[in-house]
CSV table of C-alpha atoms in Angstrom, one decimal:
chain,number,residue,atom,x,y,z
A,289,UNK,CA,103.5,78.2,95.4
A,290,UNK,CA,106.9,77.5,97.0
A,291,UNK,CA,107.8,77.6,100.6
A,292,UNK,CA,110.2,80.5,101.1
A,293,UNK,CA,113.8,79.3,101.5
A,294,UNK,CA,117.0,80.6,100.1
A,295,UNK,CA,119.1,78.5,97.7
A,296,UNK,CA,122.3,79.4,99.5
A,297,UNK,CA,121.0,78.3,102.8
A,298,UNK,CA,119.8,75.0,101.5
A,299,UNK,CA,123.1,74.3,99.8
A,300,UNK,CA,124.9,74.9,103.0
A,301,UNK,CA,122.5,72.6,104.8
A,302,UNK,CA,122.4,69.8,102.2
A,303,UNK,CA,125.9,69.7,100.9
A,304,UNK,CA,128.2,66.6,100.8
A,305,UNK,CA,127.0,63.1,101.5
A,306,UNK,CA,123.6,64.3,102.8
A,307,UNK,CA,122.8,65.7,99.4
A,308,UNK,CA,123.2,62.2,97.8
A,309,UNK,CA,120.3,61.0,100.0
A,310,UNK,CA,118.1,63.2,97.9
A,311,UNK,CA,118.5,61.0,94.8
A,312,UNK,CA,115.9,58.6,96.1
A,313,UNK,CA,113.0,60.4,94.4
A,314,UNK,CA,115.1,61.1,91.2
A,315,UNK,CA,114.8,57.7,89.6
A,316,UNK,CA,117.0,56.5,86.7
A,317,UNK,CA,114.3,57.0,84.1
A,318,UNK,CA,113.9,60.7,85.1
A,319,UNK,CA,117.7,61.2,85.1
A,320,UNK,CA,117.9,59.7,81.6
A,321,UNK,CA,115.2,62.0,80.3
A,322,UNK,CA,117.1,65.0,81.8
A,323,UNK,CA,120.4,63.9,80.3
A,324,UNK,CA,118.8,63.6,76.9
A,325,UNK,CA,117.1,67.0,77.1
A,326,UNK,CA,120.3,68.8,78.1
A,327,UNK,CA,122.7,66.8,75.9
A,328,UNK,CA,124.8,65.9,78.9
A,329,UNK,CA,126.8,62.7,79.4
A,330,UNK,CA,126.2,62.4,83.2
A,331,UNK,CA,124.7,64.3,86.1
A,332,UNK,CA,125.0,64.6,89.8
A,333,UNK,CA,122.1,65.5,92.1
A,334,UNK,CA,123.2,68.5,94.1
A,335,UNK,CA,121.4,70.5,96.7
A,336,UNK,CA,117.7,70.5,97.4
A,337,UNK,CA,116.7,74.1,96.9
A,338,UNK,CA,113.2,74.1,98.1
A,339,UNK,CA,110.3,71.8,99.2
A,340,UNK,CA,107.1,72.4,97.3
A,341,UNK,CA,104.0,73.4,99.3
A,342,UNK,CA,102.2,70.7,101.2
A,343,UNK,CA,104.8,68.1,100.4
A,344,UNK,CA,104.0,68.0,96.6
A,345,UNK,CA,107.7,67.5,95.6
A,346,UNK,CA,110.9,69.4,95.6
A,347,UNK,CA,113.2,71.6,93.6
A,348,UNK,CA,116.7,70.4,93.1
A,349,UNK,CA,119.9,71.5,91.4
A,350,UNK,CA,121.5,69.0,89.1
A,351,UNK,CA,125.2,69.3,88.1
A,352,UNK,CA,125.9,68.3,84.5
A,353,UNK,CA,128.9,67.0,82.6
A,354,UNK,CA,129.5,66.8,78.9
A,355,UNK,CA,127.4,69.8,77.9
A,356,UNK,CA,127.6,73.6,77.8
A,357,UNK,CA,125.5,74.0,81.0
A,358,UNK,CA,127.2,73.4,84.3
A,359,UNK,CA,123.9,72.9,86.1
A,360,UNK,CA,120.1,73.0,85.7
A,361,UNK,CA,117.2,73.3,88.2
A,362,UNK,CA,114.5,70.7,88.2
A,363,UNK,CA,111.1,71.1,89.7
A,364,UNK,CA,110.0,67.6,90.5
A,365,UNK,CA,106.3,67.3,91.4
A,366,UNK,CA,105.1,64.1,92.9
A,367,UNK,CA,101.6,64.1,94.2
A,368,UNK,CA,101.5,62.7,97.8
A,369,UNK,CA,99.1,60.1,99.0
A,370,UNK,CA,98.2,62.5,101.8
A,371,UNK,CA,99.1,66.2,101.7
A,372,UNK,CA,100.5,67.9,104.8
A,373,UNK,CA,99.1,71.5,104.6
A,374,UNK,CA,100.6,73.7,107.4
A,375,UNK,CA,97.2,75.4,107.8
A,376,UNK,CA,95.2,72.2,107.8
A,377,UNK,CA,93.5,72.8,104.4
A,378,UNK,CA,93.7,69.3,103.2
A,379,UNK,CA,90.7,68.9,100.9
A,380,UNK,CA,89.9,67.4,97.5
A,381,UNK,CA,89.4,71.0,96.3
A,382,UNK,CA,92.8,72.0,97.5
A,383,UNK,CA,94.4,69.0,95.8
A,384,UNK,CA,92.7,69.7,92.5
A,385,UNK,CA,93.8,73.3,92.7
A,386,UNK,CA,97.4,72.3,93.1
A,387,UNK,CA,97.3,69.7,90.3
A,388,UNK,CA,95.9,72.4,88.0
A,389,UNK,CA,98.5,74.9,89.1
A,390,UNK,CA,101.4,72.6,88.1
A,391,UNK,CA,99.7,71.9,84.7
A,392,UNK,CA,99.3,75.7,84.2
A,393,UNK,CA,103.0,76.3,85.1
A,394,UNK,CA,104.1,73.6,82.7
A,395,UNK,CA,102.0,75.2,79.9
A,396,UNK,CA,103.4,78.6,80.8
A,397,UNK,CA,107.0,77.6,80.5
A,398,UNK,CA,106.4,75.6,77.3
A,399,UNK,CA,104.4,78.2,75.5
A,400,UNK,CA,105.2,81.7,76.8
A,401,UNK,CA,108.3,83.8,76.8
A,402,UNK,CA,109.3,87.2,78.1
A,403,UNK,CA,112.3,89.5,77.6
A,404,UNK,CA,115.3,90.8,79.5
A,405,UNK,CA,113.2,93.4,81.3
A,406,UNK,CA,111.1,90.8,83.0
A,407,UNK,CA,113.5,87.8,83.1
A,408,UNK,CA,112.3,84.3,83.8
A,409,UNK,CA,114.3,81.0,83.6
A,410,UNK,CA,114.3,79.3,80.2
A,411,UNK,CA,112.5,76.0,80.1
A,412,UNK,CA,114.7,73.2,78.7
A,413,UNK,CA,112.2,70.4,79.0
A,414,UNK,CA,108.9,69.4,80.7
A,415,UNK,CA,106.9,66.2,80.9
A,416,UNK,CA,104.5,64.3,83.1
A,417,UNK,CA,103.7,60.7,83.8
A,418,UNK,CA,101.1,59.4,86.2
A,419,UNK,CA,101.4,61.3,89.5
A,420,UNK,CA,104.8,62.9,88.6
A,421,UNK,CA,105.7,66.0,86.7
A,422,UNK,CA,109.2,67.4,85.9
A,423,UNK,CA,110.1,70.8,84.6
A,424,UNK,CA,113.8,71.3,83.7
A,425,UNK,CA,114.8,75.0,84.0
A,426,UNK,CA,117.8,77.2,83.4
A,427,UNK,CA,119.8,77.7,86.5
A,428,UNK,CA,119.4,81.4,87.3
A,429,UNK,CA,122.4,81.3,89.7
A,430,UNK,CA,124.6,80.6,86.7
A,431,UNK,CA,122.8,83.4,84.7
A,432,UNK,CA,123.8,85.9,87.4
A,433,UNK,CA,120.7,86.0,89.6
A,434,UNK,CA,122.2,84.1,92.5
A,435,UNK,CA,121.0,86.3,95.4
A,436,UNK,CA,117.9,85.8,97.5
A,437,UNK,CA,116.3,88.3,99.9
A,438,UNK,CA,114.2,88.0,103.0
A,439,UNK,CA,114.2,91.8,103.4
A,440,UNK,CA,114.8,94.5,100.8
A,441,UNK,CA,116.2,98.0,100.4
A,442,UNK,CA,114.3,100.6,98.5
A,443,UNK,CA,116.3,100.0,95.3
A,444,UNK,CA,115.6,96.3,95.5
A,445,UNK,CA,111.9,96.6,95.9
A,446,UNK,CA,111.9,99.0,93.0
A,447,UNK,CA,113.7,96.4,90.9
A,448,UNK,CA,110.8,94.0,91.6
A,449,UNK,CA,108.2,96.7,90.7
A,450,UNK,CA,110.1,97.4,87.5
A,451,UNK,CA,110.0,93.7,86.6
A,452,UNK,CA,106.2,93.7,87.3
A,453,UNK,CA,105.6,96.8,85.2
A,454,UNK,CA,107.4,95.4,82.2
A,455,UNK,CA,105.7,92.0,82.6
A,456,UNK,CA,102.2,93.6,82.8
A,457,UNK,CA,103.0,95.9,79.8
A,458,UNK,CA,104.2,92.9,77.7
A,459,UNK,CA,101.0,91.0,78.2
A,460,UNK,CA,98.6,93.9,78.3
A,461,UNK,CA,95.4,92.9,76.5
A,462,UNK,CA,96.6,89.3,75.9
A,463,UNK,CA,94.2,86.4,76.5
A,464,UNK,CA,95.5,84.0,79.2
A,465,UNK,CA,95.3,80.9,76.9
A,466,UNK,CA,96.1,77.8,78.8
A,467,UNK,CA,96.6,79.7,82.0
A,468,UNK,CA,94.2,80.5,84.9
A,469,UNK,CA,91.4,82.6,83.5
A,470,UNK,CA,91.8,84.7,86.6
A,471,UNK,CA,95.3,84.6,88.1
A,472,UNK,CA,96.5,84.6,91.7
A,473,UNK,CA,96.2,81.8,94.2
A,474,UNK,CA,93.7,83.6,96.3
A,475,UNK,CA,91.1,84.2,93.6
A,476,UNK,CA,87.6,84.0,95.1
A,477,UNK,CA,86.2,81.3,92.8
A,478,UNK,CA,88.9,78.9,93.9
A,479,UNK,CA,88.7,79.7,97.6
A,480,UNK,CA,85.1,79.0,98.8
A,481,UNK,CA,86.3,77.1,101.9
A,482,UNK,CA,88.4,80.1,103.1
A,483,UNK,CA,85.5,82.5,102.4
A,484,UNK,CA,83.2,80.3,104.5
A,485,UNK,CA,85.7,80.3,107.3
A,486,UNK,CA,86.2,84.1,107.6
A,487,UNK,CA,84.5,85.9,110.4
A,488,UNK,CA,84.3,89.5,109.0
A,489,UNK,CA,80.6,89.5,108.0
A,490,UNK,CA,80.7,92.8,106.1
A,491,UNK,CA,83.8,91.9,104.0
A,492,UNK,CA,82.4,88.4,103.4
A,493,UNK,CA,79.2,89.9,102.0
A,494,UNK,CA,81.1,92.3,99.8
A,495,UNK,CA,83.6,89.7,98.5
A,496,UNK,CA,81.6,88.9,95.4
A,497,UNK,CA,81.3,92.6,94.4
A,498,UNK,CA,85.0,93.2,95.0
A,499,UNK,CA,85.8,90.2,92.8
A,500,UNK,CA,83.4,91.4,90.1
A,501,UNK,CA,84.9,94.9,90.1
A,502,UNK,CA,88.4,93.6,89.6
A,503,UNK,CA,87.3,91.1,86.9
A,504,UNK,CA,85.5,93.8,85.0
A,505,UNK,CA,88.5,96.0,84.5
A,506,UNK,CA,88.8,97.5,81.1
A,507,UNK,CA,92.6,97.0,81.1
A,508,UNK,CA,93.6,93.4,81.8
A,509,UNK,CA,97.0,91.7,81.5
A,510,UNK,CA,98.6,88.5,82.6
A,511,UNK,CA,99.5,88.5,86.3
A,512,UNK,CA,102.3,86.5,87.9
A,513,UNK,CA,99.8,85.4,90.6
A,514,UNK,CA,102.3,84.8,93.4
A,515,UNK,CA,104.7,87.8,93.2
A,516,UNK,CA,106.1,87.7,96.7
A,517,UNK,CA,109.6,88.6,97.6
A,518,UNK,CA,110.7,84.9,97.9
A,519,UNK,CA,109.9,84.3,94.2
A,520,UNK,CA,112.4,86.9,93.0
A,521,UNK,CA,116.1,86.2,92.3
A,522,UNK,CA,118.4,89.1,92.5
A,523,UNK,CA,121.7,90.0,90.8
A,524,UNK,CA,124.6,90.8,93.1
A,525,UNK,CA,123.9,94.5,92.8
A,526,UNK,CA,120.2,94.0,93.6
A,527,UNK,CA,119.3,96.2,90.7
A,528,UNK,CA,118.2,93.4,88.4
A,529,UNK,CA,115.8,90.6,89.1
A,530,UNK,CA,114.3,87.4,87.6
A,531,UNK,CA,111.1,85.7,88.7
A,532,UNK,CA,110.2,82.1,89.3
A,533,UNK,CA,107.1,80.1,90.3
A,534,UNK,CA,104.3,80.5,87.8
A,535,UNK,CA,101.8,78.1,89.2
A,536,UNK,CA,99.1,80.8,89.5
A,537,UNK,CA,99.8,82.9,86.4
A,538,UNK,CA,96.7,84.0,84.7
A,539,UNK,CA,94.5,87.0,83.6
A,540,UNK,CA,93.6,90.0,85.7
A,541,UNK,CA,94.4,93.5,86.9
A,542,UNK,CA,98.1,94.2,87.4
A,543,UNK,CA,97.4,95.7,90.8
A,544,UNK,CA,97.0,92.2,92.2
A,545,UNK,CA,100.7,91.5,91.8
A,546,UNK,CA,101.7,95.0,93.0
A,547,UNK,CA,99.7,94.8,96.3
A,548,UNK,CA,100.9,91.3,97.0
A,549,UNK,CA,104.6,92.2,96.4
A,550,UNK,CA,104.3,95.3,98.7
A,551,UNK,CA,102.5,93.3,101.3
A,552,UNK,CA,105.3,90.7,101.3
A,553,UNK,CA,108.0,93.4,101.7
A,554,UNK,CA,106.6,96.1,103.9
A,555,UNK,CA,105.3,96.1,107.4
A,556,UNK,CA,102.4,98.2,108.7
A,557,UNK,CA,104.3,101.4,109.2
A,558,UNK,CA,106.3,101.0,106.0
A,559,UNK,CA,103.1,100.6,104.0
A,560,UNK,CA,101.7,103.8,105.4
A,561,UNK,CA,104.9,105.7,104.7
A,562,UNK,CA,106.1,104.2,101.4
A,563,UNK,CA,103.3,102.5,99.5
A,564,UNK,CA,102.1,105.6,97.7
A,565,UNK,CA,105.6,106.5,96.5
A,566,UNK,CA,106.3,103.0,95.3
A,567,UNK,CA,103.0,102.9,93.5
A,568,UNK,CA,104.0,106.1,91.7
A,569,UNK,CA,107.3,104.4,90.7
A,570,UNK,CA,105.4,101.4,89.3
A,571,UNK,CA,103.3,103.6,87.1
A,572,UNK,CA,106.3,105.6,85.9
A,573,UNK,CA,107.9,102.3,84.8
A,574,UNK,CA,104.6,101.0,83.3
A,575,UNK,CA,104.3,104.2,81.2
A,576,UNK,CA,107.8,103.6,79.8
A,577,UNK,CA,107.0,100.0,79.0
A,578,UNK,CA,103.5,100.1,77.4
A,579,UNK,CA,103.0,100.5,73.6
A,580,UNK,CA,102.3,103.9,72.2
A,581,UNK,CA,98.8,103.1,71.2
A,582,UNK,CA,97.7,102.4,74.8
A,583,UNK,CA,95.6,105.0,76.4
A,584,UNK,CA,97.9,105.2,79.4
A,585,UNK,CA,96.0,108.0,81.2
A,586,UNK,CA,92.9,105.8,81.3
A,587,UNK,CA,94.9,102.7,82.3
A,588,UNK,CA,96.6,104.5,85.2
A,589,UNK,CA,93.3,106.0,86.4
A,590,UNK,CA,91.6,102.6,86.4
A,591,UNK,CA,94.4,100.7,88.0
A,592,UNK,CA,94.9,103.3,90.7
A,593,UNK,CA,91.3,103.0,91.6
A,594,UNK,CA,91.7,99.2,91.7
A,595,UNK,CA,94.7,99.3,94.1
A,596,UNK,CA,92.5,99.4,97.2
A,597,UNK,CA,90.1,96.7,95.8
A,598,UNK,CA,93.1,94.4,95.0
A,599,UNK,CA,94.5,94.9,98.5
A,600,UNK,CA,91.1,94.2,100.1
A,601,UNK,CA,90.6,91.1,97.9
A,602,UNK,CA,93.8,89.6,99.4
A,603,UNK,CA,92.7,90.7,102.9
A,604,UNK,CA,89.5,88.7,102.3
A,605,UNK,CA,91.5,85.6,101.6
A,606,UNK,CA,93.8,86.0,104.6
A,607,UNK,CA,91.0,86.5,107.0
A,608,UNK,CA,89.7,83.1,106.1
A,609,UNK,CA,92.9,81.2,105.5
A,610,UNK,CA,95.2,82.6,108.2
A,611,UNK,CA,93.5,85.2,110.4
A,612,UNK,CA,96.6,85.6,112.6
A,613,UNK,CA,98.8,86.7,109.7
A,614,UNK,CA,101.1,89.7,110.3
A,615,UNK,CA,99.8,91.1,107.0
A,616,UNK,CA,96.5,91.8,108.6
A,617,UNK,CA,97.4,95.2,110.1
A,618,UNK,CA,96.2,98.7,110.5
A,619,UNK,CA,97.0,99.7,106.9
A,620,UNK,CA,95.2,96.7,105.3
A,621,UNK,CA,92.2,97.3,107.6
A,622,UNK,CA,92.0,100.9,106.6
A,623,UNK,CA,92.0,100.1,102.9
A,624,UNK,CA,89.3,97.5,103.6
A,625,UNK,CA,87.2,100.1,105.4
A,626,UNK,CA,87.6,102.4,102.5
A,627,UNK,CA,86.5,99.8,100.0
A,628,UNK,CA,83.4,98.8,102.0
A,629,UNK,CA,82.5,102.5,102.3
A,630,UNK,CA,82.7,102.8,98.5
A,631,UNK,CA,80.5,99.8,98.0
A,632,UNK,CA,77.9,100.9,100.6
A,633,UNK,CA,74.9,102.6,99.0
A,634,UNK,CA,74.5,106.2,100.1
A,635,UNK,CA,71.4,106.6,102.3
A,636,UNK,CA,68.7,108.9,100.8
A,637,UNK,CA,67.0,111.2,103.3
A,638,UNK,CA,63.5,112.6,102.8
A,639,UNK,CA,64.7,116.1,101.7
A,640,UNK,CA,66.9,114.5,99.0
A,641,UNK,CA,64.0,112.5,97.7
A,642,UNK,CA,61.7,115.5,97.5
A,643,UNK,CA,64.4,117.5,95.7
A,644,UNK,CA,64.9,114.7,93.2
A,645,UNK,CA,61.2,114.6,92.5
A,646,UNK,CA,61.1,118.4,91.9
A,647,UNK,CA,64.0,118.1,89.4
A,648,UNK,CA,62.3,115.2,87.6
A,649,UNK,CA,59.2,117.3,87.1
A,650,UNK,CA,61.0,120.2,85.4
A,651,UNK,CA,60.5,120.6,81.7
A,652,UNK,CA,63.6,121.6,79.7
A,653,UNK,CA,63.6,123.7,76.5
A,654,UNK,CA,63.9,121.8,73.3
A,655,UNK,CA,67.3,123.2,72.5
A,656,UNK,CA,68.9,121.8,75.6
A,657,UNK,CA,71.2,118.9,75.0
A,658,UNK,CA,73.8,116.9,76.9
A,659,UNK,CA,73.1,114.2,79.5
A,660,UNK,CA,71.9,114.4,83.1
A,661,UNK,CA,73.9,113.5,86.2
A,662,UNK,CA,72.4,110.4,87.7
A,663,UNK,CA,73.7,111.3,91.2
A,664,UNK,CA,70.4,112.0,93.0
A,665,UNK,CA,71.9,115.0,94.8
A,666,UNK,CA,73.0,116.7,91.6
A,667,UNK,CA,70.8,119.5,90.2
A,668,UNK,CA,72.8,120.3,87.1
A,669,UNK,CA,72.9,119.0,83.6
A,670,UNK,CA,76.3,118.0,82.4
A,671,UNK,CA,78.0,120.3,79.9
A,672,UNK,CA,78.3,118.8,76.4
A,673,UNK,CA,81.7,117.4,75.4
A,674,UNK,CA,83.3,120.0,73.1
A,675,UNK,CA,82.9,123.6,72.1
A,676,UNK,CA,81.9,122.5,68.6
A,677,UNK,CA,79.1,120.5,70.1
A,678,UNK,CA,78.0,123.6,72.1
A,679,UNK,CA,78.0,125.7,69.0
A,680,UNK,CA,75.5,123.4,67.3
A,681,UNK,CA,73.0,124.1,70.0
A,682,UNK,CA,70.6,126.9,69.1
A,683,UNK,CA,73.4,128.9,67.6
A,684,UNK,CA,75.6,128.3,70.6
A,685,UNK,CA,73.9,131.2,72.4
A,686,UNK,CA,73.4,129.7,75.8
A,687,UNK,CA,73.2,126.5,77.9
A,688,UNK,CA,70.5,125.8,80.4
A,689,UNK,CA,71.0,124.0,83.7
A,690,UNK,CA,68.4,121.8,85.3
A,691,UNK,CA,67.8,124.5,87.9
A,692,UNK,CA,66.8,127.0,85.3
A,693,UNK,CA,69.9,129.2,85.3
A,694,UNK,CA,71.6,129.9,82.0
A,695,UNK,CA,75.3,130.2,81.2
A,696,UNK,CA,77.2,131.3,78.1
A,697,UNK,CA,78.9,128.4,76.3
A,698,UNK,CA,82.5,128.8,75.1
A,699,UNK,CA,82.9,129.7,71.5
A,700,UNK,CA,86.1,127.7,71.0
A,701,UNK,CA,87.8,124.8,72.6
A,702,UNK,CA,89.2,125.7,76.1
A,703,UNK,CA,91.1,123.9,78.8
A,704,UNK,CA,89.3,124.3,82.2
A,705,UNK,CA,91.4,121.4,83.6
A,706,UNK,CA,91.4,122.9,87.1
A,707,UNK,CA,87.8,124.2,86.9
A,708,UNK,CA,85.1,122.5,88.9
A,709,UNK,CA,82.7,120.5,86.8
A,710,UNK,CA,79.4,122.2,86.1
A,711,UNK,CA,77.6,118.9,86.9
A,712,UNK,CA,77.9,118.0,90.6
A,713,UNK,CA,81.5,118.9,91.5
A,714,UNK,CA,82.7,115.3,91.6
A,715,UNK,CA,85.4,115.7,88.9
A,716,UNK,CA,86.3,118.3,86.3
A,717,UNK,CA,86.8,117.2,82.8
A,718,UNK,CA,89.0,118.7,80.1
A,719,UNK,CA,87.2,119.8,77.0
A,720,UNK,CA,90.3,119.1,74.9
A,721,UNK,CA,90.2,115.4,75.6
A,722,UNK,CA,88.8,112.9,73.0
A,723,UNK,CA,85.0,112.5,73.1
A,724,UNK,CA,85.5,108.8,73.8
A,725,UNK,CA,87.3,109.6,77.0
A,726,UNK,CA,84.7,112.1,78.1
A,727,UNK,CA,81.7,109.9,77.3
A,728,UNK,CA,82.1,108.0,80.5
A,729,UNK,CA,81.6,111.2,82.4
A,730,UNK,CA,78.8,112.4,80.2
A,731,UNK,CA,76.8,109.3,81.1
A,732,UNK,CA,76.5,110.8,84.5
A,733,UNK,CA,78.2,110.9,87.9
A,734,UNK,CA,77.5,107.9,90.1
A,735,UNK,CA,78.6,109.7,93.2
A,736,UNK,CA,81.6,107.5,93.7
A,737,UNK,CA,84.4,109.9,92.7
A,738,UNK,CA,85.6,112.3,95.4
A,739,UNK,CA,85.0,116.0,94.9
A,740,UNK,CA,87.9,118.3,93.9
A,741,UNK,CA,89.8,119.8,96.7
């Protein structure tokens, strides 16, 4: 994770003789290794671009002579004897997490590649020795991504979302080998100290369930893990972007990157006004990017449901790590409230219990098939999946609900896409869909999907 600072600003501040003072940490051995890797005859240490989080090193630009590259960017990691965390989180666990993050990033650059739609800097060389690590990267400024943003226009944030959509599509279903098993720097398993420190008792108690729901997604990809605005480099037009800083790249639901990007770009009112439309744009781009054999409808349905869980998951981290953050606002609190409500078991009153008992005692005719809705308040049996299935039941003459009423089944496949489900009204289903897609509903409504309006 990198402290947000624009390259242009640093170069203005550290140009001239002051920049030469930065050569102290770039010893001759490291310089010789870089010269050999780049095929250059000489180098000059230029501006310091950024300081790594908690004083773990720096990123510098090196100007080269005698090769086809005018410059490269070097991420020079040097583990400090005593870290200086701005929030005071200086623990052995924090140190081990950072060490692992740089090892993961090195592995990422050496073993993974993307395409022009989700551009990253090319890795020219990487090595480690003792308490030092160096990653030599292509200079994105030279490649045409020389702009940085502290605030964005609509087209620029869409460019970042487009990058994420293509990145997630590229690695959809890929195992995160050599990366974090679960990406993002706020993953619950790596943040027990922050969880212990948070004061929101309800969210604290639900943290494990939220993490489990996100981790059990059917559709997983590789997430950037730190997709904030400061980690995107823009072209002069702002329509093309490249991304840097892959310390926390790993497996997971793509919504984690999306909510983190939106939270880094939009304030409270902007989130309320623009988040839904930007999320629609992301899925439009994702649909264009995924392979044809991907069940995109199921993917979109699942990830849209995960949006609020991913946002609440990051809210959990912030409340323990930096409870005064501006990102903790009315919008994030509302999403958290929505998630906690979804996780809260629905109270069962006495009348509901009695009704459930009466339903359980009813004996159904032998020809009745299909599955029953497990929502305790539902009195109906779910319709079978297809008309063909219906016709196999007792000649296709009728279908019996749990309450005893009978309905005529369709004699051919139909499309009641807007018709209310004859189960409990929680969601209609299209009889033209593949049985595999409908099986999830035929197992029964769990009461978690809102009714049709």
